[in-house]
Amino acid sequence: MRLLIIGGGPGGYVCGIRAGQLGIDTVVVEQAKAGGTCLNVGCIPSKALIHAADEFHKLSGYDGRSALGITAASPSIDLSRTIAWKDGIVARLTGGVQGLLKKAGARLITGQAEFLDGKTVQVTTDAAVLRIVAENVIIATGSEPVELPFLPFGGKVISSTEALALDAVPERLVVVGGGYIGLEIGTAFAKLGAAVTIVEATSKILPQYDSALTRPVMASLEALGIKLMLDTKAKAASDTGLMVETADGEIIDLPAERILVTVGRRPRSQGAGIPGLSLDMDGHFIRIDENCRTSMRGVFAIGDVTGEPMLAHRAMAQGELVAEFLSGKKRVWDKICIPAVCFTDPEIVTCGLSPDEAKSAGIETTTGQFPFTANGRAMSMEAENGFVRVVARKDNGLILGLQGVGEGISELAAAFAIAIEMSARLEDITAIIHAHPTLGEALHEACLKALGHSLHI
């Protein structure tokens, strides 16, 4: 066999589809369902829950006080039906992945893979134990939630996987971890009616983002009644909830029906016989080169198992790259930027360098920021809380980074990435006619501001 892919998540299945299209004899082994974590218990179901929560929350606010003049009487939600709807979306997408693999000529096997050596993998299925020898093997085993030793998963202590399968809204939910997963799910349940408390051990939420981007999110958390406890450490589950220690040393018992632990994810690099290959490692991540090759000939690795950023679209791009590389095409990983989206309320998008990152790199920059309070489309959507910011070289206007926060701003991620990957300058963006009225006009205006001649502020 030419190619064996271990893991059928975004990286693995995209690699399998592209390899099949290129005529490479390919088998994909997935231990659970096609689509991996992202499609089954991560990206897709979480966004479905967020959408349902947003719709319910908006309806709940239309009680006669709405400036729009809309009145709705006592809305309610049956979370079990919501979850069934979410599961239907997942089923459609997993079925689609299976169909695309089959159409491309790649074979999908459901089973547990175990390396016997760098070329031989044993696959245990429900029906048989298979031994597959492949010329090339790709490790695409993904990642899993980090479990705290003093808060093991089970009972009322849950990970994001269990949170996305609850059939009833908990009356009180404590979220351990103020990163994007905890805030996304915590915000959704607050909108569904839960009393939510977020416990974060550090002094700020979303530590990867600067305060200008997180400030609107903080305001939204407060407006939703979410209690935010910073510099607070989770200690242990109690009979009634979660014991925590505040910054001043006070021990508090937070009441909770559910405790959602979202303190990060770790690569699945310790199973499937991977340690026996003695690959070069970077901590728990597998070290790769510009072609996603590991230190062992014929063994590649893609996605979360290879390091940050642990994003589905990074894994997809790597999977496509490896398939084309194996087909003989000249492909190397030379991406300038990888966009990242945080689906909080409001959403956050980052792409390329932030002002602080550019400064740390010794680059003299100019920035431009345009608020959605001056954007007609945002006003008409009641979505004025946020802005778009551009970071460019001061000497020639080359765009180094784009960031934004606002309702629906995730849809600008592609425009941000295109501008940076195509090496656009400020004048390139301002020369493009942006449709009116749209949120995308904020990108145009931010670039105008950086050039010193903004029109609408």
CSV table of C-alpha atoms in Angstrom, one decimal:
chain,number,residue,atom,x,y,z
A,1,MET,CA,0.0,0.0,0.0
A,2,ARG,CA,1.2,3.5,-0.8
A,3,LEU,CA,-0.4,5.6,2.0
A,4,LEU,CA,-1.9,4.8,5.4
A,5,ILE,CA,-3.4,7.7,7.4
A,6,ILE,CA,-4.0,7.2,11.1
A,7,GLY,CA,-6.8,9.5,12.1
A,8,GLY,CA,-9.9,10.6,10.2
A,9,GLY,CA,-10.2,14.1,11.5
A,10,PRO,CA,-10.0,17.3,9.4
A,11,GLY,CA,-6.3,16.7,8.6
A,12,GLY,CA,-6.6,12.9,8.0
A,13,TYR,CA,-9.8,12.9,5.9
A,14,VAL,CA,-8.7,15.9,3.7
A,15,CYS,CA,-5.4,14.2,3.1
A,16,GLY,CA,-7.3,11.0,2.2
A,17,ILE,CA,-9.6,12.7,-0.2
A,18,ARG,CA,-6.8,14.6,-1.9
A,19,ALA,CA,-4.5,11.6,-2.1
A,20,GLY,CA,-7.3,9.5,-3.6
A,21,GLN,CA,-8.0,12.2,-6.2
A,22,LEU,CA,-4.3,12.1,-7.1
A,23,GLY,CA,-4.5,8.3,-7.7
A,24,ILE,CA,-2.6,7.3,-4.6
A,25,ASP,CA,-3.6,4.0,-3.0
A,26,THR,CA,-4.9,5.2,0.3
A,27,VAL,CA,-6.4,3.9,3.5
A,28,VAL,CA,-7.7,6.0,6.4
A,29,VAL,CA,-8.1,4.5,9.8
A,30,GLU,CA,-10.3,6.2,12.3
A,31,GLN,CA,-11.1,4.8,15.8
A,32,ALA,CA,-14.4,6.5,16.2
A,33,LYS,CA,-16.4,8.4,13.5
A,34,ALA,CA,-15.2,10.1,10.3
A,35,GLY,CA,-14.5,13.8,10.9
A,36,GLY,CA,-12.7,13.4,14.2
A,37,THR,CA,-13.1,15.7,17.2
A,38,CYS,CA,-13.9,18.8,15.2
A,39,LEU,CA,-16.8,17.5,13.3
A,40,ASN,CA,-18.3,15.2,16.0
A,41,VAL,CA,-17.7,16.8,19.4
A,42,GLY,CA,-15.9,20.0,18.7
A,43,CYS,CA,-16.1,22.8,16.2
A,44,ILE,CA,-19.3,22.0,14.4
A,45,PRO,CA,-21.6,20.9,17.4
A,46,SER,CA,-20.3,23.8,19.5
A,47,LYS,CA,-21.2,26.3,16.9
A,48,ALA,CA,-24.6,24.7,16.5
A,49,LEU,CA,-25.2,25.1,20.2
A,50,ILE,CA,-23.9,28.7,20.2
A,51,HIS,CA,-26.4,29.5,17.3
A,52,ALA,CA,-29.3,27.9,19.2
A,53,ALA,CA,-28.4,29.8,22.3
A,54,ASP,CA,-28.1,33.1,20.4
A,55,GLU,CA,-31.6,32.6,18.8
A,56,PHE,CA,-33.2,31.8,22.2
A,57,HIS,CA,-31.5,34.7,23.9
A,58,LYS,CA,-32.6,37.1,21.3
A,59,LEU,CA,-36.1,35.9,21.5
A,60,SER,CA,-36.1,36.1,25.2
A,61,GLY,CA,-35.1,39.8,24.9
A,62,TYR,CA,-38.1,40.7,22.7
A,63,ASP,CA,-40.5,41.4,25.6
A,64,GLY,CA,-41.8,44.8,24.7
A,65,ARG,CA,-38.6,46.6,25.7
A,66,SER,CA,-36.8,45.9,22.4
A,67,ALA,CA,-36.0,49.0,20.3
A,68,LEU,CA,-37.1,47.0,17.3
A,69,GLY,CA,-40.7,46.9,18.5
A,70,ILE,CA,-40.8,43.1,18.7
A,71,THR,CA,-42.7,41.3,21.4
A,72,ALA,CA,-42.5,37.6,22.1
A,73,ALA,CA,-44.4,35.8,24.9
A,74,SER,CA,-42.5,33.5,27.3
A,75,PRO,CA,-40.1,31.6,25.0
A,76,SER,CA,-38.8,28.2,26.1
A,77,ILE,CA,-36.3,25.7,24.9
A,78,ASP,CA,-36.3,21.9,24.9
A,79,LEU,CA,-32.5,21.2,24.9
A,80,SER,CA,-33.0,17.6,24.0
A,81,ARG,CA,-34.6,18.7,20.7
A,82,THR,CA,-31.7,21.2,20.2
A,83,ILE,CA,-29.2,18.4,20.7
A,84,ALA,CA,-31.0,16.1,18.3
A,85,TRP,CA,-30.9,18.9,15.7
A,86,LYS,CA,-27.2,19.3,16.4
A,87,ASP,CA,-26.7,15.6,16.0
A,88,GLY,CA,-28.5,15.7,12.7
A,89,ILE,CA,-26.0,18.2,11.4
A,90,VAL,CA,-23.1,16.1,12.6
A,91,ALA,CA,-24.6,13.0,11.0
A,92,ARG,CA,-25.0,14.8,7.6
A,93,LEU,CA,-21.4,16.0,7.7
A,94,THR,CA,-19.9,12.7,8.8
A,95,GLY,CA,-21.8,10.9,6.1
A,96,GLY,CA,-20.6,13.5,3.6
A,97,VAL,CA,-17.0,12.8,4.6
A,98,GLN,CA,-17.4,9.1,4.1
A,99,GLY,CA,-19.0,9.7,0.7
A,100,LEU,CA,-16.2,12.0,-0.4
A,101,LEU,CA,-13.5,9.5,0.6
A,102,LYS,CA,-15.3,6.8,-1.3
A,103,LYS,CA,-15.7,9.0,-4.3
A,104,ALA,CA,-12.0,9.8,-4.3
A,105,GLY,CA,-11.1,6.1,-4.1
A,106,ALA,CA,-9.7,6.1,-0.5
A,107,ARG,CA,-10.8,3.4,1.8
A,108,LEU,CA,-12.0,4.2,5.4
A,109,ILE,CA,-11.6,1.6,8.1
A,110,THR,CA,-13.1,2.0,11.6
A,111,GLY,CA,-10.7,0.5,14.1
A,112,GLN,CA,-7.8,1.1,16.6
A,113,ALA,CA,-4.4,1.5,15.0
A,114,GLU,CA,-1.1,0.5,16.6
A,115,PHE,CA,2.4,0.9,15.1
A,116,LEU,CA,4.4,-2.3,15.0
A,117,ASP,CA,7.2,-0.4,13.2
A,118,GLY,CA,7.6,2.6,10.9
A,119,LYS,CA,5.9,0.8,8.0
A,120,THR,CA,3.6,-1.7,9.7
A,121,VAL,CA,0.4,-0.9,11.6
A,122,GLN,CA,-2.0,-3.3,13.3
A,123,VAL,CA,-5.6,-2.3,13.1
A,124,THR,CA,-8.2,-3.9,15.4
A,125,THR,CA,-11.7,-3.6,14.1
A,126,ASP,CA,-14.9,-5.1,15.5
A,127,ALA,CA,-14.6,-8.0,13.0
A,128,ALA,CA,-10.9,-8.7,12.7
A,129,VAL,CA,-7.3,-7.8,13.4
A,130,LEU,CA,-5.6,-6.4,10.3
A,131,ARG,CA,-1.9,-5.9,9.6
A,132,ILE,CA,-1.2,-3.1,7.0
A,133,VAL,CA,2.1,-2.4,5.5
A,134,ALA,CA,2.4,1.0,3.8
A,135,GLU,CA,5.2,2.8,2.0
A,136,ASN,CA,4.1,6.1,3.8
A,137,VAL,CA,2.2,6.6,7.0
A,138,ILE,CA,0.7,9.8,8.3
A,139,ILE,CA,0.0,10.4,12.0
A,140,ALA,CA,-3.1,12.5,12.3
A,141,THR,CA,-4.3,11.5,15.7
A,142,GLY,CA,-5.4,14.9,16.9
A,143,SER,CA,-5.8,16.0,20.5
A,144,GLU,CA,-7.9,15.5,23.5
A,145,PRO,CA,-9.1,17.6,26.5
A,146,VAL,CA,-6.6,18.0,29.4
A,147,GLU,CA,-7.9,16.4,32.6
A,148,LEU,CA,-6.9,17.9,35.9
A,149,PRO,CA,-5.7,15.2,38.4
A,150,PHE,CA,-7.8,16.7,41.2
A,151,LEU,CA,-10.9,17.1,38.9
A,152,PRO,CA,-11.1,13.8,36.9
A,153,PHE,CA,-13.8,13.6,34.3
A,154,GLY,CA,-16.9,11.8,35.5
A,155,GLY,CA,-20.2,12.5,37.2
A,156,LYS,CA,-20.8,16.2,37.4
A,157,VAL,CA,-17.2,17.0,36.2
A,158,ILE,CA,-17.4,17.1,32.4
A,159,SER,CA,-15.3,18.0,29.4
A,160,SER,CA,-16.5,20.0,26.3
A,161,THR,CA,-17.6,16.6,24.8
A,162,GLU,CA,-20.1,15.9,27.5
A,163,ALA,CA,-21.2,19.6,27.7
A,164,LEU,CA,-22.2,19.4,24.0
A,165,ALA,CA,-24.4,16.4,24.7
A,166,LEU,CA,-26.4,17.6,27.8
A,167,ASP,CA,-30.1,17.1,27.4
A,168,ALA,CA,-31.0,19.8,30.0
A,169,VAL,CA,-29.7,23.2,30.9
A,170,PRO,CA,-28.0,23.0,34.3
A,171,GLU,CA,-29.3,25.5,36.8
A,172,ARG,CA,-25.7,26.4,37.8
A,173,LEU,CA,-22.6,25.8,35.8
A,174,VAL,CA,-19.0,26.4,36.8
A,175,VAL,CA,-16.5,26.6,34.0
A,176,VAL,CA,-12.8,26.0,35.0
A,177,GLY,CA,-10.7,27.9,32.4
A,178,GLY,CA,-11.1,31.2,30.8
A,179,GLY,CA,-9.9,30.2,27.3
A,180,TYR,CA,-11.9,30.2,24.2
A,181,ILE,CA,-13.6,26.8,24.7
A,182,GLY,CA,-14.8,27.6,28.2
A,183,LEU,CA,-16.0,31.1,27.2
A,184,GLU,CA,-17.8,29.8,24.1
A,185,ILE,CA,-19.7,27.1,25.9
A,186,GLY,CA,-20.2,29.0,29.1
A,187,THR,CA,-21.7,32.0,27.2
A,188,ALA,CA,-24.0,29.6,25.3
A,189,PHE,CA,-25.4,28.1,28.5
A,190,ALA,CA,-25.8,31.5,30.1
A,191,LYS,CA,-27.9,32.5,27.2
A,192,LEU,CA,-29.9,29.3,27.7
A,193,GLY,CA,-30.7,30.3,31.3
A,194,ALA,CA,-27.9,28.8,33.4
A,195,ALA,CA,-26.2,30.7,36.2
A,196,VAL,CA,-22.6,30.6,35.0
A,197,THR,CA,-19.4,31.2,36.9
A,198,ILE,CA,-16.0,31.2,35.1
A,199,VAL,CA,-12.9,30.4,37.2
A,200,GLU,CA,-9.6,31.4,35.8
A,201,ALA,CA,-6.3,30.9,37.5
A,202,THR,CA,-4.6,33.9,35.8
A,203,SER,CA,-5.4,37.6,35.8
A,204,LYS,CA,-7.2,37.7,32.4
A,205,ILE,CA,-9.4,35.7,30.1
A,206,LEU,CA,-8.3,34.8,26.6
A,207,PRO,CA,-4.6,35.3,27.3
A,208,GLN,CA,-3.6,35.0,23.6
A,209,TYR,CA,-5.5,38.2,22.8
A,210,ASP,CA,-4.8,41.8,23.8
A,211,SER,CA,-7.1,43.7,26.1
A,212,ALA,CA,-8.5,45.8,23.3
A,213,LEU,CA,-10.0,42.7,21.7
A,214,THR,CA,-11.2,41.1,25.0
A,215,ARG,CA,-12.7,44.2,26.4
A,216,PRO,CA,-16.0,43.9,24.4
A,217,VAL,CA,-16.2,40.2,25.5
A,218,MET,CA,-15.7,41.1,29.1
A,219,ALA,CA,-18.6,43.6,28.8
A,220,SER,CA,-20.8,40.9,27.2
A,221,LEU,CA,-20.0,38.5,30.0
A,222,GLU,CA,-21.1,41.1,32.6
A,223,ALA,CA,-24.3,41.9,30.6
A,224,LEU,CA,-25.2,38.2,30.6
A,225,GLY,CA,-24.7,38.0,34.3
A,226,ILE,CA,-21.8,35.6,34.1
A,227,LYS,CA,-19.6,35.7,37.2
A,228,LEU,CA,-15.9,35.9,36.4
A,229,MET,CA,-13.4,34.9,39.1
A,230,LEU,CA,-9.9,35.8,38.0
A,231,ASP,CA,-6.7,34.8,39.9
A,232,THR,CA,-8.8,32.0,41.3
A,233,LYS,CA,-7.6,28.3,41.5
A,234,ALA,CA,-9.9,25.3,41.3
A,235,LYS,CA,-9.1,22.9,44.2
A,236,ALA,CA,-11.6,20.0,44.2
A,237,ALA,CA,-15.1,19.0,43.6
A,238,SER,CA,-17.4,19.1,46.7
A,239,ASP,CA,-20.8,17.6,47.4
A,240,THR,CA,-22.5,20.8,46.2
A,241,GLY,CA,-20.1,22.1,43.6
A,242,LEU,CA,-16.5,23.2,43.3
A,243,MET,CA,-14.0,24.3,46.0
A,244,VAL,CA,-11.8,27.2,44.8
A,245,GLU,CA,-9.1,29.4,46.3
A,246,THR,CA,-9.2,33.1,45.5
A,247,ALA,CA,-6.2,35.4,45.1
A,248,ASP,CA,-6.3,36.4,48.8
A,249,GLY,CA,-6.3,32.8,49.9
A,250,GLU,CA,-10.0,32.5,50.7
A,251,ILE,CA,-11.6,29.0,50.2
A,252,ILE,CA,-15.0,29.2,48.6
A,253,ASP,CA,-17.5,26.4,47.7
A,254,LEU,CA,-19.2,27.4,44.4
A,255,PRO,CA,-22.5,25.6,44.0
A,256,ALA,CA,-22.8,23.8,40.7
A,257,GLU,CA,-24.8,21.0,39.1
A,258,ARG,CA,-22.1,20.7,36.4
A,259,ILE,CA,-18.4,21.6,36.4
A,260,LEU,CA,-17.0,22.1,32.9
A,261,VAL,CA,-13.2,21.7,32.8
A,262,THR,CA,-11.6,23.5,29.8
A,263,VAL,CA,-8.0,24.1,30.7
A,264,GLY,CA,-6.6,23.2,27.3
A,265,ARG,CA,-6.0,20.3,24.9
A,266,ARG,CA,-3.0,17.9,24.6
A,267,PRO,CA,-1.8,16.0,21.5
A,268,ARG,CA,-2.6,12.3,21.2
A,269,SER,CA,1.1,11.4,20.7
A,270,GLN,CA,1.4,8.8,23.5
A,271,GLY,CA,-1.0,6.2,22.1
A,272,ALA,CA,-1.1,4.0,18.9
A,273,GLY,CA,2.4,2.8,19.5
A,274,ILE,CA,3.8,6.2,18.5
A,275,PRO,CA,6.3,6.4,21.4
A,276,GLY,CA,7.9,3.2,20.1
A,277,LEU,CA,8.9,5.0,16.9
A,278,SER,CA,11.3,7.2,18.9
A,279,LEU,CA,10.5,10.3,16.8
A,280,ASP,CA,12.1,13.6,17.4
A,281,MET,CA,9.7,15.5,19.7
A,282,ASP,CA,9.0,19.0,20.9
A,283,GLY,CA,7.6,18.3,24.3
A,284,HIS,CA,4.5,16.1,23.6
A,285,PHE,CA,4.3,17.4,20.0
A,286,ILE,CA,5.8,15.5,17.1
A,287,ARG,CA,8.5,17.6,15.4
A,288,ILE,CA,8.1,18.0,11.6
A,289,ASP,CA,9.8,19.8,8.7
A,290,GLU,CA,8.4,22.0,6.0
A,291,ASN,CA,6.9,19.0,4.2
A,292,CYS,CA,5.4,17.6,7.5
A,293,ARG,CA,8.0,14.8,7.5
A,294,THR,CA,9.0,13.4,10.9
A,295,SER,CA,12.5,12.2,11.8
A,296,MET,CA,11.6,8.7,10.5
A,297,ARG,CA,11.7,8.1,6.8
A,298,GLY,CA,8.2,7.6,5.3
A,299,VAL,CA,6.4,8.8,8.5
A,300,PHE,CA,4.6,12.1,8.3
A,301,ALA,CA,2.5,14.0,10.9
A,302,ILE,CA,-0.2,16.6,10.6
A,303,GLY,CA,-2.6,18.6,12.7
A,304,ASP,CA,-2.9,19.0,16.5
A,305,VAL,CA,-0.3,16.3,17.2
A,306,THR,CA,2.4,18.6,15.6
A,307,GLY,CA,1.9,21.7,17.7
A,308,GLU,CA,0.3,25.1,17.8
A,309,PRO,CA,-1.9,26.5,16.6
A,310,MET,CA,-4.2,23.5,17.1
A,311,LEU,CA,-6.8,24.5,14.6
A,312,ALA,CA,-8.8,22.3,12.2
A,313,HIS,CA,-8.0,24.5,9.1
A,314,ARG,CA,-4.3,24.2,9.8
A,315,ALA,CA,-4.6,20.4,9.8
A,316,MET,CA,-6.6,20.5,6.6
A,317,ALA,CA,-4.0,22.6,4.9
A,318,GLN,CA,-1.2,20.2,6.1
A,319,GLY,CA,-3.2,17.2,4.9
A,320,GLU,CA,-3.6,18.6,1.4
A,321,LEU,CA,0.1,19.5,1.3
A,322,VAL,CA,1.3,16.0,2.2
A,323,ALA,CA,-1.0,14.4,-0.3
A,324,GLU,CA,0.3,16.6,-3.1
A,325,PHE,CA,3.9,16.2,-1.9
A,326,LEU,CA,3.6,12.4,-2.1
A,327,SER,CA,2.2,12.7,-5.6
A,328,GLY,CA,5.4,14.5,-6.8
A,329,LYS,CA,4.2,18.1,-6.6
A,330,LYS,CA,6.6,20.6,-5.2
A,331,ARG,CA,4.9,21.7,-1.9
A,332,VAL,CA,6.3,23.2,1.2
A,333,TRP,CA,4.7,24.8,4.3
A,334,ASP,CA,5.2,28.5,3.6
A,335,LYS,CA,2.1,30.1,5.1
A,336,ILE,CA,2.5,33.7,6.2
A,337,CYS,CA,-0.5,33.5,8.6
A,338,ILE,CA,-3.2,31.2,9.9
A,339,PRO,CA,-6.4,33.0,10.9
A,340,ALA,CA,-7.9,32.2,14.3
A,341,VAL,CA,-11.5,32.8,15.4
A,342,CYS,CA,-12.9,32.8,18.9
A,343,PHE,CA,-16.7,32.4,18.8
A,344,THR,CA,-17.4,34.3,21.9
A,345,ASP,CA,-20.0,37.1,22.1
A,346,PRO,CA,-18.8,39.1,20.3
A,347,GLU,CA,-16.6,37.1,18.1
A,348,ILE,CA,-12.8,37.7,17.8
A,349,VAL,CA,-10.7,37.2,14.7
A,350,THR,CA,-6.9,37.5,14.5
A,351,CYS,CA,-4.6,37.0,11.6
A,352,GLY,CA,-0.9,37.8,11.3
A,353,LEU,CA,1.0,40.0,13.8
A,354,SER,CA,-0.6,42.1,16.5
A,355,PRO,CA,0.8,45.5,17.3
A,356,ASP,CA,2.8,44.1,20.2
A,357,GLU,CA,4.1,41.2,18.2
A,358,ALA,CA,5.3,43.5,15.5
A,359,LYS,CA,7.0,45.8,18.0
A,360,SER,CA,8.7,42.8,19.7
A,361,ALA,CA,10.0,41.8,16.2
A,362,GLY,CA,11.6,45.2,15.9
A,363,ILE,CA,9.3,46.4,13.1
A,364,GLU,CA,8.1,50.0,13.0
A,365,THR,CA,4.4,50.0,12.2
A,366,THR,CA,1.4,52.1,11.7
A,367,THR,CA,-2.1,51.0,12.8
A,368,GLY,CA,-5.6,51.9,11.9
A,369,GLN,CA,-8.8,51.1,13.8
A,370,PHE,CA,-12.4,51.5,12.7
A,371,PRO,CA,-15.3,51.1,15.2
A,372,PHE,CA,-18.5,49.4,14.3
A,373,THR,CA,-20.3,52.2,15.9
A,374,ALA,CA,-19.6,54.1,12.7
A,375,ASN,CA,-20.6,51.2,10.4
A,376,GLY,CA,-24.2,51.3,9.0
A,377,ARG,CA,-24.6,47.6,8.7
A,378,ALA,CA,-23.5,47.0,12.3
A,379,MET,CA,-26.0,49.6,13.4
A,380,SER,CA,-28.8,48.0,11.5
A,381,MET,CA,-27.9,44.6,13.1
A,382,GLU,CA,-27.7,46.0,16.7
A,383,ALA,CA,-24.0,44.9,16.5
A,384,GLU,CA,-22.0,48.1,17.2
A,385,ASN,CA,-19.8,46.6,19.9
A,386,GLY,CA,-16.4,46.1,18.2
A,387,PHE,CA,-13.9,47.2,15.6
A,388,VAL,CA,-11.4,46.2,12.9
A,389,ARG,CA,-7.7,46.9,13.3
A,390,VAL,CA,-4.9,46.8,10.7
A,391,VAL,CA,-1.2,46.6,11.5
A,392,ALA,CA,1.2,47.6,8.6
A,393,ARG,CA,4.8,48.4,8.1
A,394,LYS,CA,5.4,52.2,8.4
A,395,ASP,CA,7.9,52.4,5.6
A,396,ASN,CA,5.9,50.7,2.8
A,397,GLY,CA,2.4,50.0,4.1
A,398,LEU,CA,2.7,46.2,3.8
A,399,ILE,CA,-0.1,44.6,5.9
A,400,LEU,CA,1.4,42.5,8.7
A,401,GLY,CA,-1.7,41.7,10.7
A,402,LEU,CA,-5.5,42.2,10.9
A,403,GLN,CA,-7.6,41.8,14.0
A,404,GLY,CA,-11.2,42.4,14.8
A,405,VAL,CA,-14.0,41.9,17.3
A,406,GLY,CA,-17.7,42.1,16.6
A,407,GLU,CA,-20.9,40.1,15.9
A,408,GLY,CA,-20.4,38.0,12.8
A,409,ILE,CA,-16.9,39.1,12.3
A,410,SER,CA,-15.7,35.5,11.8
A,411,GLU,CA,-16.9,35.8,8.2
A,412,LEU,CA,-14.1,38.4,7.6
A,413,ALA,CA,-11.4,35.9,8.5
A,414,ALA,CA,-11.0,34.9,4.9
A,415,ALA,CA,-10.6,38.6,3.8
A,416,PHE,CA,-8.0,39.1,6.5
A,417,ALA,CA,-6.0,36.0,5.5
A,418,ILE,CA,-6.1,36.8,1.8
A,419,ALA,CA,-4.8,40.4,2.4
A,420,ILE,CA,-1.8,39.1,4.3
A,421,GLU,CA,-1.0,36.0,2.2
A,422,MET,CA,-1.2,38.1,-1.0
A,423,SER,CA,1.2,40.6,0.5
A,424,ALA,CA,-1.3,43.4,0.2
A,425,ARG,CA,-0.4,47.0,1.1
A,426,LEU,CA,-2.8,49.5,2.7
A,427,GLU,CA,-3.3,51.2,-0.7
A,428,ASP,CA,-4.3,47.8,-2.3
A,429,ILE,CA,-7.2,47.4,0.2
A,430,THR,CA,-8.3,51.1,0.0
A,431,ALA,CA,-8.3,50.8,-3.8
A,432,ILE,CA,-10.9,48.0,-3.7
A,433,ILE,CA,-14.5,48.9,-3.7
A,434,HIS,CA,-16.2,47.4,-0.7
A,435,ALA,CA,-19.9,46.7,-0.9
A,436,HIS,CA,-22.2,49.0,1.1
A,437,PRO,CA,-23.6,48.4,3.7
A,438,THR,CA,-21.5,45.5,4.9
A,439,LEU,CA,-19.3,44.8,7.9
A,440,GLY,CA,-16.4,44.4,5.4
A,441,GLU,CA,-16.4,48.2,4.9
A,442,ALA,CA,-14.7,48.4,8.3
A,443,LEU,CA,-11.6,46.7,6.8
A,444,HIS,CA,-11.5,49.4,4.1
A,445,GLU,CA,-11.9,52.2,6.6
A,446,ALA,CA,-9.3,50.8,9.0
A,447,CYS,CA,-6.8,50.9,6.2
A,448,LEU,CA,-7.8,54.5,5.3
A,449,LYS,CA,-7.3,55.4,8.9
A,450,ALA,CA,-3.8,53.9,8.9
A,451,LEU,CA,-3.0,56.0,5.8
A,452,GLY,CA,-4.2,59.1,7.6
A,453,HIS,CA,-7.3,60.0,5.6
A,454,SER,CA,-10.3,58.1,7.1
A,455,LEU,CA,-13.7,59.0,5.6
A,456,HIS,CA,-16.3,58.0,8.2
A,457,ILE,CA,-14.6,58.8,11.5
